[in-house]
Coordinates of C-alpha atoms and ligand atoms in Angstrom, one line a residue:
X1 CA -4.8 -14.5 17.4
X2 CA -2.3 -11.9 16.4
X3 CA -3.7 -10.5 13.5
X4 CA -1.3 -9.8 10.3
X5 CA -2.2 -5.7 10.5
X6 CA -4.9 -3.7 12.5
X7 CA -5.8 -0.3 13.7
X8 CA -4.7 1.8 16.2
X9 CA -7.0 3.6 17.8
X10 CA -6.3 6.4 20.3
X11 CA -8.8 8.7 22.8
X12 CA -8.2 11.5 20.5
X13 CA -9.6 9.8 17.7
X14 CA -12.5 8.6 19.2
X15 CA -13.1 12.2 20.9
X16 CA -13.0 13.6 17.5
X17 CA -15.8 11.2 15.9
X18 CA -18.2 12.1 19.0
X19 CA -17.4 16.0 18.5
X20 CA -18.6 15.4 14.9
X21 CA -21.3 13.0 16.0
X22 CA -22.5 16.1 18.4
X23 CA -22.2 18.3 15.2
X24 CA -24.6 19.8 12.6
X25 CA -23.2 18.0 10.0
X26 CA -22.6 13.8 9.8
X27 CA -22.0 13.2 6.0
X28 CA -19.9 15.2 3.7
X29 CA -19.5 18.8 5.1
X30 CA -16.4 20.7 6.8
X31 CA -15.2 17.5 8.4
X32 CA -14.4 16.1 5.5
X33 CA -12.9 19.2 3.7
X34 CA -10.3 19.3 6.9
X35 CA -9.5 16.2 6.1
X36 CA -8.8 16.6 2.3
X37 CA -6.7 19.9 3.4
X38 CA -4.7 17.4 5.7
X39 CA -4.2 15.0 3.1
X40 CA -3.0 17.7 0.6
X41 CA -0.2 18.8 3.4
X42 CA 0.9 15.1 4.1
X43 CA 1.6 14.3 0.5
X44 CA 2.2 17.7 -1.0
X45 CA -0.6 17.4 -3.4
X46 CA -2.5 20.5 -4.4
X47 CA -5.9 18.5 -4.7
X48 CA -7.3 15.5 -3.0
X49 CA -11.1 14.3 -3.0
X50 CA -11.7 11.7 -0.5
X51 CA -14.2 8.9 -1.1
X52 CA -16.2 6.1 0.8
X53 CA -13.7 3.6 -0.4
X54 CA -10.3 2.8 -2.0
X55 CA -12.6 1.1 -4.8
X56 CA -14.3 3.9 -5.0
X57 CA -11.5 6.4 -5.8
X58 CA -10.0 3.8 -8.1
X59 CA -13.1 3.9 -9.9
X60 CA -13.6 7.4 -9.7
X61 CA -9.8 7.9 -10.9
X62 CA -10.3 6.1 -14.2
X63 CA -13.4 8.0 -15.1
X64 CA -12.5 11.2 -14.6
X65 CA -9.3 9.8 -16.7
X66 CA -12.0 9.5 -19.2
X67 CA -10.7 5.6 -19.6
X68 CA -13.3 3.4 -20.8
X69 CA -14.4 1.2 -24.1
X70 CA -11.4 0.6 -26.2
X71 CA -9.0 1.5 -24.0
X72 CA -6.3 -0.6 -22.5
X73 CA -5.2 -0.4 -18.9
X74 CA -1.9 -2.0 -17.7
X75 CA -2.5 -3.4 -14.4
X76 CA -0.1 -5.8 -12.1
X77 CA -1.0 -9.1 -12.0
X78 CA -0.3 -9.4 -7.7
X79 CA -2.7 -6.9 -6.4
X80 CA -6.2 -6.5 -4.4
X81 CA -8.7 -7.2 -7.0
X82 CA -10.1 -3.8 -7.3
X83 CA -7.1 -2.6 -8.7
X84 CA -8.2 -4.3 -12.3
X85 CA -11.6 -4.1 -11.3
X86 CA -11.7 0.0 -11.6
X87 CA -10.7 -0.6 -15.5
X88 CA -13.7 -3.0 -15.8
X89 CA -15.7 -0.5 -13.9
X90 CA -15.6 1.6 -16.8
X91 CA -15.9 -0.9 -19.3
X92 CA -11.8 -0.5 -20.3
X93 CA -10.1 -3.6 -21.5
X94 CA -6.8 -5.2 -19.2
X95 CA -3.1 -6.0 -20.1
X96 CA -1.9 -8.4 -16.9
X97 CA 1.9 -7.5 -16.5
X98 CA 4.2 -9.3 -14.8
X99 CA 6.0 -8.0 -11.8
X100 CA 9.8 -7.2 -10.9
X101 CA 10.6 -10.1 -8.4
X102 CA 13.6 -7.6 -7.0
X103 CA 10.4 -5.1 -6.0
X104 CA 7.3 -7.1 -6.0
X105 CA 5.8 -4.4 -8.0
X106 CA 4.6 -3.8 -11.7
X107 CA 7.7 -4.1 -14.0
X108 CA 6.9 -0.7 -15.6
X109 CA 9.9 -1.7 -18.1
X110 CA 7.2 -4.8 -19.9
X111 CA 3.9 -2.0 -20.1
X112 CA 3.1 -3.2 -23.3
X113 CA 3.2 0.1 -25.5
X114 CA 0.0 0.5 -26.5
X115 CA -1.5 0.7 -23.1
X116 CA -3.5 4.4 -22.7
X117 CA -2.7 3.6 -18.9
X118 CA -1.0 2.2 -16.2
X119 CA -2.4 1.1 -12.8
X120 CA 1.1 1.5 -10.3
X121 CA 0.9 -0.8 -7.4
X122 CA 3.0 0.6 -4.5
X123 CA 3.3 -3.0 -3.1
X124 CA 3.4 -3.8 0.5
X125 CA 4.2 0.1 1.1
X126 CA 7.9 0.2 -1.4
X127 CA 6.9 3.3 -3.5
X128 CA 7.4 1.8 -7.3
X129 CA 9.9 4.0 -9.0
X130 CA 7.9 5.3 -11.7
X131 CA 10.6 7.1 -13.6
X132 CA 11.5 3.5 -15.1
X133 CA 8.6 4.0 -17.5
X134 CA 10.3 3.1 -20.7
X135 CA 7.3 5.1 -22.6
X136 CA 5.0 7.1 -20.6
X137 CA 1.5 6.1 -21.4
X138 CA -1.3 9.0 -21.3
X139 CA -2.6 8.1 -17.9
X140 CA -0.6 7.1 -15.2
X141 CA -2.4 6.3 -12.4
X142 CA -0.9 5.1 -8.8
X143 CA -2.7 2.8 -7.0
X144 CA -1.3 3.8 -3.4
X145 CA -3.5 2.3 -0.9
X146 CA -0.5 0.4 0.8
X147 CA 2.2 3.7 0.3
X148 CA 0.2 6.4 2.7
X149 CA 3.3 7.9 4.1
X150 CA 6.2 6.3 2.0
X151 CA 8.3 8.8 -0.1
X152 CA 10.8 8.7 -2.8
X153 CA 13.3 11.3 -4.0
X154 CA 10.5 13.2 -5.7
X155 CA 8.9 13.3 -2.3
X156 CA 5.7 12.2 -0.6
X157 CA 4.2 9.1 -1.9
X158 CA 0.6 11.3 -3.6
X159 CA 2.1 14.6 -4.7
X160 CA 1.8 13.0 -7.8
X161 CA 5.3 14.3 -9.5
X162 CA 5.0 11.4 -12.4
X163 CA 1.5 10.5 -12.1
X164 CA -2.0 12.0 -13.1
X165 CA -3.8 10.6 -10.1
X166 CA -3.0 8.8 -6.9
X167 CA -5.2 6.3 -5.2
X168 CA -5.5 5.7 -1.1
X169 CA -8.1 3.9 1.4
X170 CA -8.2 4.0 4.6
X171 CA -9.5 0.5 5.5
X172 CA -8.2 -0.7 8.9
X173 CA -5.5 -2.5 8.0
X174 CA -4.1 0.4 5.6
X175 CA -1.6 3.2 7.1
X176 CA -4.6 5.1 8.7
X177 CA -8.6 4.3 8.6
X178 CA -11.7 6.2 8.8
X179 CA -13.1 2.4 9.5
X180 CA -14.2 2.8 5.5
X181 CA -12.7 5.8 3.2
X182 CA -10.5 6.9 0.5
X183 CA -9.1 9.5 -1.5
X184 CA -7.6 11.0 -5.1
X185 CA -4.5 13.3 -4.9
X186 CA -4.2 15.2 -7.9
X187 CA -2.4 18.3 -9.6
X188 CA -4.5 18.9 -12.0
X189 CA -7.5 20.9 -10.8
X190 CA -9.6 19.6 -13.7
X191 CA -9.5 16.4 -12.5
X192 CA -10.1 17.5 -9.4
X193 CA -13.0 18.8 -10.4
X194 CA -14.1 15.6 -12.6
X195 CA -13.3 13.5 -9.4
X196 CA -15.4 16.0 -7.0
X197 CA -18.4 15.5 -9.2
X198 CA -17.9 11.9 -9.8
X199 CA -18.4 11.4 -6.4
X200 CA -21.6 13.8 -5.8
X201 CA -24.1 11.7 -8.5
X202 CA -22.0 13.9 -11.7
X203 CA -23.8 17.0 -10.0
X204 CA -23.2 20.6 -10.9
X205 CA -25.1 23.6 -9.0
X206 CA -26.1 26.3 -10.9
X207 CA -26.5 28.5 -8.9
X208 CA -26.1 31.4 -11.7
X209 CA -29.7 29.5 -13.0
X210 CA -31.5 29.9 -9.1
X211 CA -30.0 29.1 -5.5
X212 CA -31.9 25.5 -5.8
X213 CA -30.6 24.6 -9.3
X214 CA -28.8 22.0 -10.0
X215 CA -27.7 19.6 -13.2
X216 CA -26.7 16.3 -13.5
X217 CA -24.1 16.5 -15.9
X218 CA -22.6 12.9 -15.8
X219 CA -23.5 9.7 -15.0
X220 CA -21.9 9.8 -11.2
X221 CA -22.2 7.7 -7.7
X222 CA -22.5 8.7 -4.3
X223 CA -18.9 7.7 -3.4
X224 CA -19.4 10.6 -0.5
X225 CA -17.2 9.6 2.6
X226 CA -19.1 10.7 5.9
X227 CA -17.7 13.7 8.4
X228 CA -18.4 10.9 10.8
X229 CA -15.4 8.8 8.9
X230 CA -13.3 12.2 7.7
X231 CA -12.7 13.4 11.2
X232 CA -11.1 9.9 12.1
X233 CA -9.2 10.1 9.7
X234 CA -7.8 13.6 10.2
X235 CA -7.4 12.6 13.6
X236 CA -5.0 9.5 12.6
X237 CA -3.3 11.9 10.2
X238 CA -1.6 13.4 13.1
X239 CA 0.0 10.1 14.2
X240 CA 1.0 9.0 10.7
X241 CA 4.7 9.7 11.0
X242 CA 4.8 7.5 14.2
X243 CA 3.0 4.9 12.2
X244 CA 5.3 4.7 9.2
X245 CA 8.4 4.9 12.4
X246 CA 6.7 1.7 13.9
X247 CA 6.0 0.1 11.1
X248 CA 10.1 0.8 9.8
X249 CA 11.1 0.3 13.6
X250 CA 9.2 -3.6 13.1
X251 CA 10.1 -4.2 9.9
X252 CA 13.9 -3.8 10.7
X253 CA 13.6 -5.6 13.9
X254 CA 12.1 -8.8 11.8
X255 CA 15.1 -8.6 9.2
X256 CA 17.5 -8.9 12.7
X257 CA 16.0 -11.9 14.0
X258 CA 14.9 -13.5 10.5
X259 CA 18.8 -13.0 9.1
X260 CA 20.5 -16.3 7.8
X261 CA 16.9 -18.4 8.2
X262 CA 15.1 -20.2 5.3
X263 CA 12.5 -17.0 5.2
X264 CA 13.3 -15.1 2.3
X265 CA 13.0 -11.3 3.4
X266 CA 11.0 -8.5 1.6
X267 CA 12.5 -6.0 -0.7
X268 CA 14.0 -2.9 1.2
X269 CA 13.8 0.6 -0.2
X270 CA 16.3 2.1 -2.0
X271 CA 18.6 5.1 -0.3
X272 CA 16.7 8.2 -0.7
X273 CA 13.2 6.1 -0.2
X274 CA 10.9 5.5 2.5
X275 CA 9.2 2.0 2.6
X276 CA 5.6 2.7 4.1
X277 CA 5.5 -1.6 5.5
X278 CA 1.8 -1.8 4.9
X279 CA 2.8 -5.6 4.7
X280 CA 6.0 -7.7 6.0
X281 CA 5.6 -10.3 2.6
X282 CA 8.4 -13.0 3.3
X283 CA 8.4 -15.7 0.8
X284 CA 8.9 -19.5 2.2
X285 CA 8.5 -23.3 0.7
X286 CA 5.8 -25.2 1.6
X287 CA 3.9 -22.0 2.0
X288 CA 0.7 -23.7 2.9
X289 CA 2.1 -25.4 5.6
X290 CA 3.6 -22.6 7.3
X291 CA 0.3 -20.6 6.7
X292 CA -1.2 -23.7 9.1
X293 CA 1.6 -24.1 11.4
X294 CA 1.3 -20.0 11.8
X295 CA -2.6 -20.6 12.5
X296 CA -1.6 -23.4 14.9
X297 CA 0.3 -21.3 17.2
X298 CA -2.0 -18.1 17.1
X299 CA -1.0 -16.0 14.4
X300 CA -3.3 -14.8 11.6
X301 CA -0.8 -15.1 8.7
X302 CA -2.5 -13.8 5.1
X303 CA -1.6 -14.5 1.9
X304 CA -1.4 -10.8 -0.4
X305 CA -2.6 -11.6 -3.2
X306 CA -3.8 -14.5 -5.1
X307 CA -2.9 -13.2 -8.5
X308 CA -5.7 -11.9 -10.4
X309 CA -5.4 -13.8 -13.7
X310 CA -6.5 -16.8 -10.8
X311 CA -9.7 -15.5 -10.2
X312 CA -12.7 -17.1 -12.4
X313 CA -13.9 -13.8 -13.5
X314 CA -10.4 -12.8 -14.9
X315 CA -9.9 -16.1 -16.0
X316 CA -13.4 -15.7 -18.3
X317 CA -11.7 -13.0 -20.2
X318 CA -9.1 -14.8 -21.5
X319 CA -6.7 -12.3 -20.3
X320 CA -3.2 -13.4 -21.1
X321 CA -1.6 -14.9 -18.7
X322 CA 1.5 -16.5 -20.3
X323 CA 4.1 -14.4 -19.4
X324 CA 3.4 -13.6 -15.8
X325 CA 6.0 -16.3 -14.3
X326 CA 7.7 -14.0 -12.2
X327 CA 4.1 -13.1 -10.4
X328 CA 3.2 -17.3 -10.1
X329 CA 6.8 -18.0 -8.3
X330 CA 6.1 -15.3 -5.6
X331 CA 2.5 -16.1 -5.1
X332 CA 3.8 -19.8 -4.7
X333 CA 6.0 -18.8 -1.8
X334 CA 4.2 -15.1 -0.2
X335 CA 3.1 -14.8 3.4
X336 CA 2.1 -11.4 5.2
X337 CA 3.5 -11.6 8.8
X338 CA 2.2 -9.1 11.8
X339 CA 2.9 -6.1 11.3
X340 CA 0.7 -3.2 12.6
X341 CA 2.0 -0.3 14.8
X342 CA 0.5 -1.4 17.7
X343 CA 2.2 -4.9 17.5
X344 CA 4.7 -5.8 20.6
X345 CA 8.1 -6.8 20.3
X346 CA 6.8 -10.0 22.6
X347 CA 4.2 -10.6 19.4
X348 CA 7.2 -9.9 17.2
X349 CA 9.4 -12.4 19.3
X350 CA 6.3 -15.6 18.9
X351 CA 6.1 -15.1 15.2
X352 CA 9.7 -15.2 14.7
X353 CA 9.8 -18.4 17.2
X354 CA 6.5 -20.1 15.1
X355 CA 8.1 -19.2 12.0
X356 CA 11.7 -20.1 12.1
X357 CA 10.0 -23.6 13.7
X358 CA 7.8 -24.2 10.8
X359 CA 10.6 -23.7 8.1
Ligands
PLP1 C1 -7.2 -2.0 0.1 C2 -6.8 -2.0 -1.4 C3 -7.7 -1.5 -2.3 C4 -9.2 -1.2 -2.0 O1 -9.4 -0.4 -0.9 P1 -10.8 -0.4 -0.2 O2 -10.7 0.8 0.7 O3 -10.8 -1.7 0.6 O4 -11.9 -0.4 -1.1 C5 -7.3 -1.4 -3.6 N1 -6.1 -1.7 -4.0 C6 -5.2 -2.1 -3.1 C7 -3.8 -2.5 -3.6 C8 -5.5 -2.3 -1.8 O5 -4.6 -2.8 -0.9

């Protein structure tokens, strides 16, 4: 099976897991601040935290946004679960918005305008232009697990130049893994600090009090990423630009061959933008069958996302899901093609030939 995305993993990276493995340290020490130093030089960010998880820094994010009862968190209605999931977390109330069919992403211009915050989807890897916020609620959170990478005129995707908080994993599919991981960028060191605890059980040393001291200060988790995980992921760091390249070098190569066929192409980005291609979403009829046809022929097709006002625990809220049309046409017609850095124009070549045959 071709897969639709997987990791790439090089001698170097596994030679930097065993030098940790032979180490003094295997969860959360130096590794993992190396890693959080490399992240803040890849996206220009003055802070980043990493976590076990994407879910978890989500989570983390909106509580250290201090989001919780009462407050209502605009969220896209085509994303990964856990994007809506870190309001719920909290115990934060949802507005479903509909998104832009031109970008795939959250139309910031229908944030309804009492929402304390917005959840921005970079979808597929196109960095959402966040300056279209008709009114800027107090939180803006970016949910930026596809976008490791991308950029925009305001620079990397993470530096957070119109956001509070920016939100990555590092799951195997994503731009680059630690196998399980992810992170919060930040400018502001009080969240930093907020997100730091979060993750450590809401722990504070003392050690003004004695050396051992230590208080509990909020309810917190153990979100802690391993130096196991961290050096991984410093290690794929490096190769990131040759990622993103691959992954732009693929994605152009598909729009040559798929030109003037039935399959409707993604969104590019706009001059002055780089797309990060986490996901090569083409839209097709009879989306179903083509999903099979795919299967039939080898090739690991996947459907990103079913929407979340679909799923039977959204649905039990009674969210509102009147107005999110523009979200129901594209999930109609979506299909994520291959598209990994390590895929082969000859892999390229039999999904082009299995889909242009099935449409
Ligand atoms: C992958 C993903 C997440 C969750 O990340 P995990 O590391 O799998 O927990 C959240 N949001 C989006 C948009 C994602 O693609």
């Amino acid at each position: 099976m071709i897969p639709y995305g997987r990791q790439s993993i090089d001698d170097q990276d596994v030679a930097a897991v065993v030098e940790v493995l032979h180490g003094d340290w295997l969860t959360q020490g130096p590794a993992v601040e190396a890693f959080e130093a490399a992240l803040c030089d890849i996206t220009e960010a003055p802070f980043a935290v990493a976590f076990a998880n994407g879910t978890a820094a989500l989570h983390a994010a909106a509580a250290a946004a201090g989001l919780g009862a009462g407050d209502r968190v605009a969220v896209p209605a085509l994303t990964f679960s856990a994007t809506a999931a870190c309001a719920r977390y909290v115990g934060a109330s949802i507005d479903l918005v509909d998104i832009d069919p031109m970008t795939l992403c959250i139309d910031l211009g229908r944030v309804p305008i009492e929402a304390d915050a917005v959840i921005a989807v970079h979808y597929a890897g196109l960095p959402t232009d966040l300056g279209r916020l008709a009114r800027r609620p107090r939180i803006v959170i970016e949910d930026a697990c596809h976008a490791l990478g991308a950029s925009t005129p305001d620079g990397p995707v993470g530096n957070c130049a119109r956001s509070d908080m920016c939100c990555f994993s590092f799951h195997p599919v994503k731009p680059i893994t630690t196998a399980e991981g992810g992170a919060v960028t930040t400018a502001d060191p009080a969240l930093a600090e907020r997100l730091r605890r979060f993750r450590n059980h809401g722990i504070e040393r003392r050690p003004d009090i004695a050396g051992w001291y230590y208080e509990v200060v909020d309810v917190g988790f153990n979100y802690r990423l391993p130096d196991v995980l961290a050096a991984l992921g410093r290690s794929q760091l490096r190769r990131l630009a040759d990622f993103i390249a691959a992954r732009n070098r693929l994605a152009e190569r598909y729009r040559d061959l798929l030109a003037g066929s039935p399959v409707e192409l993604p969104p590019s980005a706009p001059l002055g933008s780089r797309h990060g291609y986490h996901l090569f979403a083409v839209q097709v009829d009879r989306r179903a069958e083509v999903y099979e046809s795919l299967r039939q022929a080898g090739i690991a097709a996947q459907v990103h996302y079913v929407p979340i006002h679909h799923h039977p625990t959204y649905r039990a809220l009674g969210l509102d899901d009147a107005d999110l049309a523009n979200t129901d046409r594209a999930y109609d017609r979506l299909l994520s093609i291959p598209l990994h850095p390590g895929l082969t124009e000859a892999e390229q070549d039999r999904v082009v030939a299995a889909l242009l045959a099935a449409t």
